[in-house]
């Protein structure tokens, strides 16, 4: 007779959803997109269904770092967020990896009870019903330079799950003309969503993704190119922003 214990194990499992966490750090500022400059604590989950060629967070993506990912309950994550923020509610940024493959509904609900807000960053390949409980959903479909292919139906499902809840925005990394064309096309499919564009941050030749070195001049030239591109096109709804954290800290982790 193992049915009751199987059921109680399931109930226990549901009550203690475990999230794979790569790192929790802050407070710092959100470095990019719609919430740029806003103080935040980052919760970075481990594991991703994508392998972007220029991934800047491989330590949260590549399974060779898997041993560093800690299984944490929602309660343990919230305790750490509260400790880091001195128990003063702020906007928590959930990133990854792809955080959409983790069970995060409990964390959002428990955090809301304490006054915390939640912004989630994902490529939009996986949707969850708890998207509706977020405060902001940042969908960041990956352009051709990433080597990934966007599943438009999956992205539309993400937008639909969030339609009654958070503010949803689109964020694009743009390295070249093909990426720019991709961003225009993707944005035209979701005309109600605000668009944030940022120039790509090339990982220097031979360097690891986590390497600190960046070339700020090259980044500014890409920024200028992107602004020229957007204004020449009269794409007046798009926001163009640099990655502020890269300008300040390079590719350093934990800031
Ligand atoms: N996968 C998420 C996104 O695409 C988190 C950042 S990418 C490492 O927005």
mmCIF file with all atom_site columns, C-alpha atoms and ligand atoms in Angstrom, residues 32 44 48-50 52 54-58 60-61 94-99 120-124 138-142 171, ligand 1:
data_model
loop_
_atom_site.group_PDB
_atom_site.id
_atom_site.type_symbol
_atom_site.label_atom_id
_atom_site.label_alt_id
_atom_site.label_comp_id
_atom_site.label_asym_id
_atom_site.label_entity_id
_atom_site.label_seq_id
_atom_site.pdbx_PDB_ins_code
_atom_site.Cartn_x
_atom_site.Cartn_y
_atom_site.Cartn_z
_atom_site.occupancy
_atom_site.B_iso_or_equiv
_atom_site.pdbx_formal_charge
_atom_site.auth_seq_id
_atom_site.auth_comp_id
_atom_site.auth_asym_id
_atom_site.auth_atom_id
_atom_site.pdbx_PDB_model_num
ATOM   1  C CA . UNK A 1 32  ? 19.188 47.478 -18.697 1.00 0.00 ? 32  UNK A CA 1
ATOM   2  C CA . UNK A 1 44  ? 19.458 34.184 -11.010 1.00 0.00 ? 44  UNK A CA 1
ATOM   3  C CA . UNK A 1 48  ? 18.380 27.169 -19.730 1.00 0.00 ? 48  UNK A CA 1
ATOM   4  C CA . UNK A 1 49  ? 16.732 25.728 -22.830 1.00 0.00 ? 49  UNK A CA 1
ATOM   5  C CA . UNK A 1 50  ? 18.834 28.098 -24.994 1.00 0.00 ? 50  UNK A CA 1
ATOM   6  C CA . UNK A 1 52  ? 23.094 31.778 -27.115 1.00 0.00 ? 52  UNK A CA 1
ATOM   7  C CA . UNK A 1 54  ? 27.147 35.406 -26.959 1.00 0.00 ? 54  UNK A CA 1
ATOM   8  C CA . UNK A 1 55  ? 25.619 34.367 -23.621 1.00 0.00 ? 55  UNK A CA 1
ATOM   9  C CA . UNK A 1 56  ? 26.946 36.597 -20.824 1.00 0.00 ? 56  UNK A CA 1
ATOM   10 C CA . UNK A 1 57  ? 25.613 34.343 -18.042 1.00 0.00 ? 57  UNK A CA 1
ATOM   11 C CA . UNK A 1 58  ? 27.036 30.920 -18.927 1.00 0.00 ? 58  UNK A CA 1
ATOM   12 C CA . UNK A 1 60  ? 23.763 30.028 -14.982 1.00 0.00 ? 60  UNK A CA 1
ATOM   13 C CA . UNK A 1 61  ? 23.267 28.203 -18.293 1.00 0.00 ? 61  UNK A CA 1
ATOM   14 C CA . UNK A 1 94  ? 14.389 37.164 -11.601 1.00 0.00 ? 94  UNK A CA 1
ATOM   15 C CA . UNK A 1 95  ? 16.743 36.208 -14.393 1.00 0.00 ? 95  UNK A CA 1
ATOM   16 C CA . UNK A 1 96  ? 18.782 33.198 -15.404 1.00 0.00 ? 96  UNK A CA 1
ATOM   17 C CA . UNK A 1 97  ? 19.319 30.949 -17.213 1.00 0.00 ? 97  UNK A CA 1
ATOM   18 C CA . UNK A 1 98  ? 15.708 30.783 -18.233 1.00 0.00 ? 98  UNK A CA 1
ATOM   19 C CA . UNK A 1 99  ? 13.731 31.393 -15.027 1.00 0.00 ? 99  UNK A CA 1
ATOM   20 C CA . UNK A 1 120 ? 11.105 38.407 -14.663 1.00 0.00 ? 120 UNK A CA 1
ATOM   21 C CA . UNK A 1 121 ? 13.421 38.228 -17.671 1.00 0.00 ? 121 UNK A CA 1
ATOM   22 C CA . UNK A 1 122 ? 13.006 35.425 -20.164 1.00 0.00 ? 122 UNK A CA 1
ATOM   23 C CA . UNK A 1 123 ? 13.460 34.697 -23.851 1.00 0.00 ? 123 UNK A CA 1
ATOM   24 C CA . UNK A 1 124 ? 9.780  33.729 -24.123 1.00 0.00 ? 124 UNK A CA 1
ATOM   25 C CA . UNK A 1 138 ? 10.452 41.249 -19.848 1.00 0.00 ? 138 UNK A CA 1
ATOM   26 C CA . UNK A 1 139 ? 10.344 39.130 -22.981 1.00 0.00 ? 139 UNK A CA 1
ATOM   27 C CA . UNK A 1 140 ? 13.653 39.049 -24.757 1.00 0.00 ? 140 UNK A CA 1
ATOM   28 C CA . UNK A 1 141 ? 13.431 37.009 -27.956 1.00 0.00 ? 141 UNK A CA 1
ATOM   29 C CA . UNK A 1 142 ? 16.887 36.178 -29.224 1.00 0.00 ? 142 UNK A CA 1
ATOM   30 C CA . UNK A 1 171 ? 13.790 43.743 -25.010 1.00 0.00 ? 171 UNK A CA 1
HETATM 31 N N1 . LIG B 2 .   ? 17.147 33.918 -20.334 1.00 0.00 ? 1   LIG B N1 1
HETATM 32 C C1 . LIG B 2 .   ? 16.735 35.210 -19.820 1.00 0.00 ? 1   LIG B C1 1
HETATM 33 C C2 . LIG B 2 .   ? 16.487 36.150 -20.978 1.00 0.00 ? 1   LIG B C2 1
HETATM 34 O O1 . LIG B 2 .   ? 16.653 35.755 -22.105 1.00 0.00 ? 1   LIG B O1 1
HETATM 35 C C3 . LIG B 2 .   ? 17.688 35.759 -18.849 1.00 0.00 ? 1   LIG B C3 1
HETATM 36 C C4 . LIG B 2 .   ? 18.834 36.508 -19.400 1.00 0.00 ? 1   LIG B C4 1
HETATM 37 S S1 . LIG B 2 .   ? 19.759 35.710 -20.648 1.00 0.00 ? 1   LIG B S1 1
HETATM 38 C C5 . LIG B 2 .   ? 21.047 34.939 -19.679 1.00 0.00 ? 1   LIG B C5 1
HETATM 39 O O2 . LIG B 2 .   ? 16.096 37.265 -20.777 1.00 0.00 ? 1   LIG B O2 1
#
